[in-house]
PDB file of C-alpha atoms and ligand atoms in Angstrom:
ATOM      1  CA  MET A  34     -30.120  19.653 -23.975  1.00 41.00           C
ATOM      2  CA  PRO A  35     -28.305  18.259 -26.829  1.00 43.00           C
ATOM      3  CA  GLU A  36     -26.483  15.063 -25.982  1.00 49.00           C
ATOM      4  CA  ILE A  37     -22.629  15.109 -25.670  1.00 46.00           C
ATOM      5  CA  ASN A  38     -21.288  12.081 -26.374  1.00 46.00           C
ATOM      6  CA  ARG A  39     -16.959  10.707 -27.432  1.00 38.00           C
ATOM      7  CA  ARG A  40     -17.018  12.558 -30.597  1.00 38.00           C
ATOM      8  CA  THR A  41     -18.428  15.740 -30.114  1.00 38.00           C
ATOM      9  CA  PHE A  42     -16.606  15.967 -26.447  1.00 35.00           C
ATOM     10  CA  VAL A  43     -13.566  15.442 -28.325  1.00 31.00           C
ATOM     11  CA  GLY A  44     -14.143  17.696 -31.483  1.00 33.00           C
ATOM     12  CA  ALA A  45     -15.206  20.692 -28.326  1.00 33.00           C
ATOM     13  CA  SER A  46     -11.669  20.064 -27.040  1.00 29.00           C
ATOM     14  CA  ILE A  47      -9.826  20.422 -30.068  1.00 23.00           C
ATOM     15  CA  ALA A  48     -11.541  23.493 -30.074  1.00 28.00           C
ATOM     16  CA  VAL A  49     -10.615  24.946 -27.195  1.00 25.00           C
ATOM     17  CA  GLY A  50      -7.103  23.495 -26.585  1.00 27.00           C
ATOM     18  CA  GLY A  51      -7.076  20.726 -24.618  1.00 30.00           C
ATOM     19  CA  VAL A  52      -6.736  18.029 -26.116  1.00 31.00           C
ATOM     20  CA  VAL A  53      -4.426  19.372 -28.529  1.00 32.00           C
ATOM     21  CA  ALA A  54      -0.833  18.499 -28.063  1.00 34.00           C
ATOM     22  CA  THR A  55       1.688  20.526 -26.933  1.00 33.00           C
ATOM     23  CA  PRO A  56       5.023  20.853 -28.084  1.00 34.00           C
ATOM     24  CA  PRO A  57       7.981  20.099 -25.218  1.00 35.00           C
ATOM     25  CA  LEU A  58       9.247  23.793 -23.466  1.00 32.00           C
ATOM     26  CA  VAL A  59      12.970  22.442 -25.767  1.00 34.00           C
ATOM     27  CA  ALA A  60      13.146  21.061 -27.887  1.00 35.00           C
ATOM     28  CA  GLY A  61      14.667  17.723 -27.253  1.00 42.00           C
ATOM     29  CA  CYS A  62      13.155  17.413 -24.006  1.00 48.00           C
ATOM     30  CA  GLY A  63      10.382  14.651 -23.176  1.00 53.00           C
ATOM     31  CA  GLU A  64       7.350  15.120 -21.873  1.00 55.00           C
ATOM     32  CA  GLY A  65       7.985  16.231 -17.948  1.00 55.00           C
ATOM     33  CA  GLU A  66      11.239  16.984 -18.863  1.00 53.00           C
ATOM     34  CA  HIS A  67      12.025  21.005 -18.984  1.00 55.00           C
ATOM     35  CA  ASP A  68      15.939  22.151 -19.890  1.00 58.00           C
ATOM     36  CA  THR A  69      18.016  24.492 -17.072  1.00 61.00           C
ATOM     37  CA  GLY A  70      20.799  23.327 -18.821  1.00 70.00           C
ATOM     38  CA  GLN A  71      21.579  21.631 -16.281  1.00 94.00           C
ATOM     39  CA  SER A  72      22.291  17.761 -15.906  1.00 96.00           C
ATOM     40  CA  SER A  73      23.470  14.910 -14.478  1.00 97.00           C
ATOM     41  CA  THR A  74      24.687  12.121 -15.214  1.00 97.00           C
ATOM     42  CA  VAL A  75      23.422   8.795 -13.464  1.00 98.00           C
ATOM     43  CA  ARG A  76      24.974   5.300 -13.072  1.00 98.00           C
ATOM     44  CA  LEU A  77      21.872   2.691 -11.785  1.00 97.00           C
ATOM     45  CA  ARG A  78      21.289  -0.901 -12.351  1.00 98.00           C
ATOM     46  CA  ILE A  79      17.963  -0.808 -13.890  1.00 98.00           C
ATOM     47  CA  ASN A  80      16.405  -3.780 -14.531  1.00 98.00           C
ATOM     48  CA  GLY A  81      20.183  -6.554 -13.888  1.00 97.00           C
ATOM     49  CA  GLU A  82      21.137  -3.991 -17.054  1.00 98.00           C
ATOM     50  CA  THR A  83      23.826  -1.211 -15.919  1.00 98.00           C
ATOM     51  CA  ARG A  84      22.672   1.942 -17.474  1.00 98.00           C
ATOM     52  CA  GLU A  85      24.050   5.241 -17.592  1.00 98.00           C
ATOM     53  CA  ILE A  86      21.955   8.393 -17.792  1.00 98.00           C
ATOM     54  CA  SER A  87      22.139  11.681 -18.513  1.00 97.00           C
ATOM     55  CA  VAL A  88      19.287  13.338 -17.320  1.00 97.00           C
ATOM     56  CA  ASP A  89      18.302  17.366 -16.467  1.00 97.00           C
ATOM     57  CA  ASN A  90      19.007  17.773 -12.722  1.00 97.00           C
ATOM     58  CA  ARG A  91      14.529  18.066 -12.206  1.00 97.00           C
ATOM     59  CA  THR A  92      13.577  15.670 -14.383  1.00 98.00           C
ATOM     60  CA  SER A  93      12.055  12.742 -11.866  1.00 98.00           C
ATOM     61  CA  LEU A  94      12.517   9.449 -11.790  1.00 98.00           C
ATOM     62  CA  LEU A  95       9.227   8.254 -13.432  1.00 98.00           C
ATOM     63  CA  ASP A  96      10.218  10.214 -16.423  1.00 98.00           C
ATOM     64  CA  MET A  97      14.064   9.004 -16.609  1.00 98.00           C
ATOM     65  CA  LEU A  98      12.823   5.866 -17.205  1.00 98.00           C
ATOM     66  CA  ARG A  99       9.893   6.659 -19.327  1.00 98.00           C
ATOM     67  CA  GLU A 100      11.064   9.555 -21.602  1.00 97.00           C
ATOM     68  CA  ARG A 101      15.178   8.419 -21.086  1.00 97.00           C
ATOM     69  CA  ALA A 102      15.261   4.100 -20.263  1.00 98.00           C
ATOM     70  CA  GLY A 103      12.370   3.185 -22.531  1.00 97.00           C
ATOM     71  CA  LEU A 104      10.120   2.085 -20.391  1.00 98.00           C
ATOM     72  CA  THR A 105       6.952   2.647 -20.797  1.00 98.00           C
ATOM     73  CA  GLY A 106       5.337   0.882 -18.679  1.00 98.00           C
ATOM     74  CA  THR A 107       5.666   2.213 -15.285  1.00 98.00           C
ATOM     75  CA  LYS A 108       2.618   5.194 -15.573  1.00 98.00           C
ATOM     76  CA  LYS A 109       1.945   8.304 -15.834  1.00 98.00           C
ATOM     77  CA  GLY A 110      -1.160   9.181 -13.378  1.00 98.00           C
ATOM     78  CA  CYS A 111      -1.099  12.573 -11.274  1.00 98.00           C
ATOM     79  CA  ASP A 112       2.102  13.279 -11.015  1.00 98.00           C
ATOM     80  CA  GLN A 113       1.716  14.397  -7.117  1.00 97.00           C
ATOM     81  CA  GLY A 114       2.163  10.967  -5.881  1.00 98.00           C
ATOM     82  CA  ALA A 115      -1.196  10.332  -5.758  1.00 98.00           C
ATOM     83  CA  CYS A 116      -2.256   7.460  -7.187  1.00 98.00           C
ATOM     84  CA  GLY A 117       0.228   4.685  -7.135  1.00 98.00           C
ATOM     85  CA  ALA A 118       0.416   4.530 -11.299  1.00 98.00           C
ATOM     86  CA  CYS A 119       4.276   4.701 -10.977  1.00 98.00           C
ATOM     87  CA  THR A 120       5.272   2.658  -7.943  1.00 98.00           C
ATOM     88  CA  ILE A 121       8.292   1.005  -8.254  1.00 98.00           C
ATOM     89  CA  LEU A 122      10.670  -0.490  -6.277  1.00 98.00           C
ATOM     90  CA  VAL A 123      14.256   1.432  -4.446  1.00 98.00           C
ATOM     91  CA  ASN A 124      17.219  -0.818  -3.843  1.00 98.00           C
ATOM     92  CA  GLY A 125      13.695  -3.329  -2.836  1.00 96.00           C
ATOM     93  CA  SER A 126      11.242  -1.130  -1.343  1.00 97.00           C
ATOM     94  CA  ARG A 127       8.401   0.786  -2.882  1.00 98.00           C
ATOM     95  CA  ILE A 128       8.336   4.197  -4.132  1.00 98.00           C
ATOM     96  CA  ASN A 129       6.573   6.651  -6.193  1.00 98.00           C
ATOM     97  CA  SER A 130       8.377   7.226  -8.659  1.00 98.00           C
ATOM     98  CA  CYS A 131       6.934  10.772  -9.357  1.00 98.00           C
ATOM     99  CA  LEU A 132       8.041  12.017  -6.345  1.00 98.00           C
ATOM    100  CA  THR A 133      11.907  12.025  -6.243  1.00 98.00           C
ATOM    101  CA  LEU A 134      14.645  12.996  -8.227  1.00 98.00           C
ATOM    102  CA  ALA A 135      16.224  10.770 -10.891  1.00 98.00           C
ATOM    103  CA  VAL A 136      20.321  12.127  -9.844  1.00 98.00           C
ATOM    104  CA  MET A 137      19.069  10.957  -6.317  1.00 98.00           C
ATOM    105  CA  HIS A 138      19.181   7.554  -7.335  1.00 98.00           C
ATOM    106  CA  ASP A 139      22.830   7.435  -9.145  1.00 97.00           C
ATOM    107  CA  GLY A 140      23.744   3.260  -8.263  1.00 98.00           C
ATOM    108  CA  ALA A 141      20.066   2.125  -7.337  1.00 98.00           C
ATOM    109  CA  GLU A 142      18.922  -0.852  -7.900  1.00 98.00           C
ATOM    110  CA  ILE A 143      15.849  -0.140 -10.476  1.00 98.00           C
ATOM    111  CA  THR A 144      13.353  -2.903 -10.853  1.00 98.00           C
ATOM    112  CA  THR A 145      10.087  -1.975 -13.372  1.00 98.00           C
ATOM    113  CA  ILE A 146       6.685  -3.939 -13.950  1.00 98.00           C
ATOM    114  CA  GLU A 147       9.131  -4.631 -17.134  1.00 98.00           C
ATOM    115  CA  GLY A 148      11.919  -6.181 -14.397  1.00 98.00           C
ATOM    116  CA  LEU A 149       9.697  -9.066 -12.963  1.00 98.00           C
ATOM    117  CA  ALA A 150       9.416 -11.552 -14.828  1.00 97.00           C
ATOM    118  CA  ARG A 151      12.494 -14.790 -15.247  1.00 94.00           C
ATOM    119  CA  ASN A 152      13.275 -17.047 -18.336  1.00 93.00           C
ATOM    120  CA  GLY A 153      10.243 -15.567 -19.978  1.00 94.00           C
ATOM    121  CA  ARG A 154       7.933 -16.497 -17.787  1.00 97.00           C
ATOM    122  CA  LEU A 155       5.802 -14.444 -14.942  1.00 98.00           C
ATOM    123  CA  HIS A 156       5.435 -13.320 -11.718  1.00 98.00           C
ATOM    124  CA  PRO A 157       3.632 -14.883 -10.277  1.00 98.00           C
ATOM    125  CA  LEU A 158       1.826 -12.157  -8.155  1.00 98.00           C
ATOM    126  CA  GLN A 159       1.559 -11.313 -12.870  1.00 98.00           C
ATOM    127  CA  GLN A 160       0.438 -15.127 -13.560  1.00 98.00           C
ATOM    128  CA  ALA A 161      -2.228 -14.214  -9.747  1.00 98.00           C
ATOM    129  CA  PHE A 162      -3.620 -10.380 -11.639  1.00 98.00           C
ATOM    130  CA  ILE A 163      -4.359 -12.495 -14.946  1.00 98.00           C
ATOM    131  CA  ASP A 164      -6.006 -15.465 -12.909  1.00 98.00           C
ATOM    132  CA  GLU A 165      -8.218 -13.393 -10.368  1.00 98.00           C
ATOM    133  CA  ASP A 166      -9.417 -10.758 -13.312  1.00 98.00           C
ATOM    134  CA  ALA A 167      -7.241  -8.556 -11.283  1.00 98.00           C
ATOM    135  CA  PHE A 168      -8.261  -5.479 -13.273  1.00 97.00           C
ATOM    136  CA  GLN A 169      -9.825  -4.449 -15.810  1.00 97.00           C
ATOM    137  CA  CYS A 170      -8.525  -0.718 -18.012  1.00 98.00           C
ATOM    138  CA  GLY A 171      -4.899  -1.755 -16.688  1.00 97.00           C
ATOM    139  CA  TYR A 172      -4.095   1.601 -16.248  1.00 98.00           C
ATOM    140  CA  CYS A 173      -3.074   1.236 -12.342  1.00 98.00           C
ATOM    141  CA  THR A 174      -2.331  -2.865 -13.308  1.00 98.00           C
ATOM    142  CA  SER A 175       1.693  -2.105 -13.018  1.00 98.00           C
ATOM    143  CA  GLY A 176       1.695  -0.185 -10.437  1.00 98.00           C
ATOM    144  CA  GLN A 177      -0.041  -2.184  -7.767  1.00 98.00           C
ATOM    145  CA  ILE A 178       1.714  -4.789  -9.132  1.00 98.00           C
ATOM    146  CA  MET A 179       4.594  -3.343  -8.356  1.00 98.00           C
ATOM    147  CA  SER A 180       3.038  -1.731  -4.982  1.00 98.00           C
ATOM    148  CA  GLY A 181       1.962  -6.711  -4.240  1.00 98.00           C
ATOM    149  CA  VAL A 182       5.433  -7.053  -4.770  1.00 98.00           C
ATOM    150  CA  GLY A 183       6.448  -4.981  -2.244  1.00 98.00           C
ATOM    151  CA  CYS A 184       4.060  -5.240  -0.075  1.00 98.00           C
ATOM    152  CA  ILE A 185       4.608  -9.028  -0.313  1.00 98.00           C
ATOM    153  CA  ILE A 186       8.371  -8.701   0.516  1.00 97.00           C
ATOM    154  CA  GLU A 187       6.577  -6.637   3.649  1.00 97.00           C
ATOM    155  CA  GLY A 188       5.387  -9.999   5.068  1.00 97.00           C
ATOM    156  CA  HIS A 189       2.105  -6.972   4.911  1.00 97.00           C
ATOM    157  CA  THR A 190       0.157  -9.664   3.233  1.00 98.00           C
ATOM    158  CA  GLY A 191      -1.078 -10.799   7.273  1.00 97.00           C
ATOM    159  CA  SER A 192      -4.606 -10.338   6.056  1.00 98.00           C
ATOM    160  CA  PRO A 193      -7.231  -9.002   3.466  1.00 98.00           C
ATOM    161  CA  ALA A 194      -7.546  -5.497   6.018  1.00 98.00           C
ATOM    162  CA  GLU A 195      -3.924  -5.896   6.441  1.00 98.00           C
ATOM    163  CA  ILE A 196      -3.280  -5.864   2.472  1.00 98.00           C
ATOM    164  CA  ARG A 197      -5.883  -2.939   1.992  1.00 98.00           C
ATOM    165  CA  GLU A 198      -3.865  -1.311   4.148  1.00 98.00           C
ATOM    166  CA  GLN A 199      -0.799  -1.880   3.085  1.00 98.00           C
ATOM    167  CA  MET A 200      -1.710  -0.653  -1.100  1.00 98.00           C
ATOM    168  CA  SER A 201      -4.037   1.754  -0.152  1.00 98.00           C
ATOM    169  CA  GLY A 202      -2.169   4.530  -1.559  1.00 98.00           C
ATOM    170  CA  ASN A 203      -2.405   2.690  -5.035  1.00 98.00           C
ATOM    171  CA  ILE A 204      -5.836   3.997  -6.700  1.00 98.00           C
ATOM    172  CA  CYS A 205      -7.825   1.652  -9.066  1.00 98.00           C
ATOM    173  CA  ARG A 206     -10.908   4.028 -10.481  1.00 97.00           C
ATOM    174  CA  CYS A 207     -11.975   0.799 -12.417  1.00 98.00           C
ATOM    175  CA  GLY A 208     -12.595  -0.608  -8.573  1.00 98.00           C
ATOM    176  CA  ALA A 209     -10.951  -3.843  -9.151  1.00 98.00           C
ATOM    177  CA  TYR A 210      -9.697  -4.091  -5.575  1.00 98.00           C
ATOM    178  CA  THR A 211     -11.652  -7.110  -4.270  1.00 98.00           C
ATOM    179  CA  ASN A 212      -9.663  -8.915  -6.724  1.00 98.00           C
ATOM    180  CA  ILE A 213      -6.352  -6.885  -6.413  1.00 98.00           C
ATOM    181  CA  VAL A 214      -6.168  -8.815  -2.681  1.00 98.00           C
ATOM    182  CA  THR A 215      -6.828 -11.693  -3.008  1.00 98.00           C
ATOM    183  CA  ALA A 216      -4.284 -12.102  -6.456  1.00 98.00           C
ATOM    184  CA  VAL A 217      -2.130 -11.293  -3.929  1.00 98.00           C
ATOM    185  CA  ALA A 218      -3.063 -13.442  -0.718  1.00 98.00           C
ATOM    186  CA  ASN A 219      -2.671 -15.830  -2.908  1.00 98.00           C
ATOM    187  CA  THR A 220       0.465 -14.657  -3.882  1.00 98.00           C
ATOM    188  CA  ALA A 221       1.662 -14.608  -0.681  1.00 98.00           C
ATOM    189  CA  ARG A 222       0.089 -18.025   0.506  1.00 96.00           C
ATOM    190  CA  ALA A 223       1.965 -19.710  -2.738  1.00 93.00           C
TER     191      ALA A 223
HETATM  192  S1  FES B 509       1.453   9.084 -11.373  1.00 95.53           S
HETATM  193 FE1  FES B 509       3.215   9.290  -9.164  1.00 95.53          FE
HETATM  194  S2  FES B 509       1.349   8.441  -7.364  1.00 95.53           S
HETATM  195 FE2  FES B 509       0.220   9.046  -9.221  1.00 95.53          FE
HETATM  196  S1  FES B 510      -7.725  -1.703 -13.576  1.00 95.53           S
HETATM  197 FE1  FES B 510      -7.929   0.811 -14.310  1.00 95.53          FE
HETATM  198  S2  FES B 510      -7.307   2.132 -12.775  1.00 95.53           S
HETATM  199 FE2  FES B 510      -7.013   0.168 -12.963  1.00 95.53          FE
END
């Protein structure tokens, strides 16, 4: 059986079109956006800053943040509510931003991973993730941290089991769960 390595895999994928970048459906639309000709202007406070953003009515909050607001710290994993990579806080509550439309949040207060640090200092949970080695590839990390912040705000940190249960919607394919729970527990205790 021929050896398959990354180079041969990518080469084969390009040959069948699997990793060829496809242009947006309509010029001017970002990834995940489709121009229906119906757009709205939403006014939000994002990380303490008032923003007015024009979006197609079918744009998810996640795509608006990444493609219109330039905040790419919030990650797109599954785009269907199954991984938690896109977790942010809306009016203090954590949500999967891929599952909701931007136009539904006019007037909302939004916090993303970019808004956690204060005066050049990391949020205590961001620091705890570093101290506890709570990530490997880092792709899930912004969602894990935002979910952890929400979990602490909600007071759902009574035990490692409770933290695990409350953050069960945040998947880490690298399996850093033990250190993630430790980071959240330590921050909640501090
Ligand atoms: S990208 Fe939103 S839950 Fe996976
Ligand atoms: S650190 Fe890689 S997916 Fe969580």
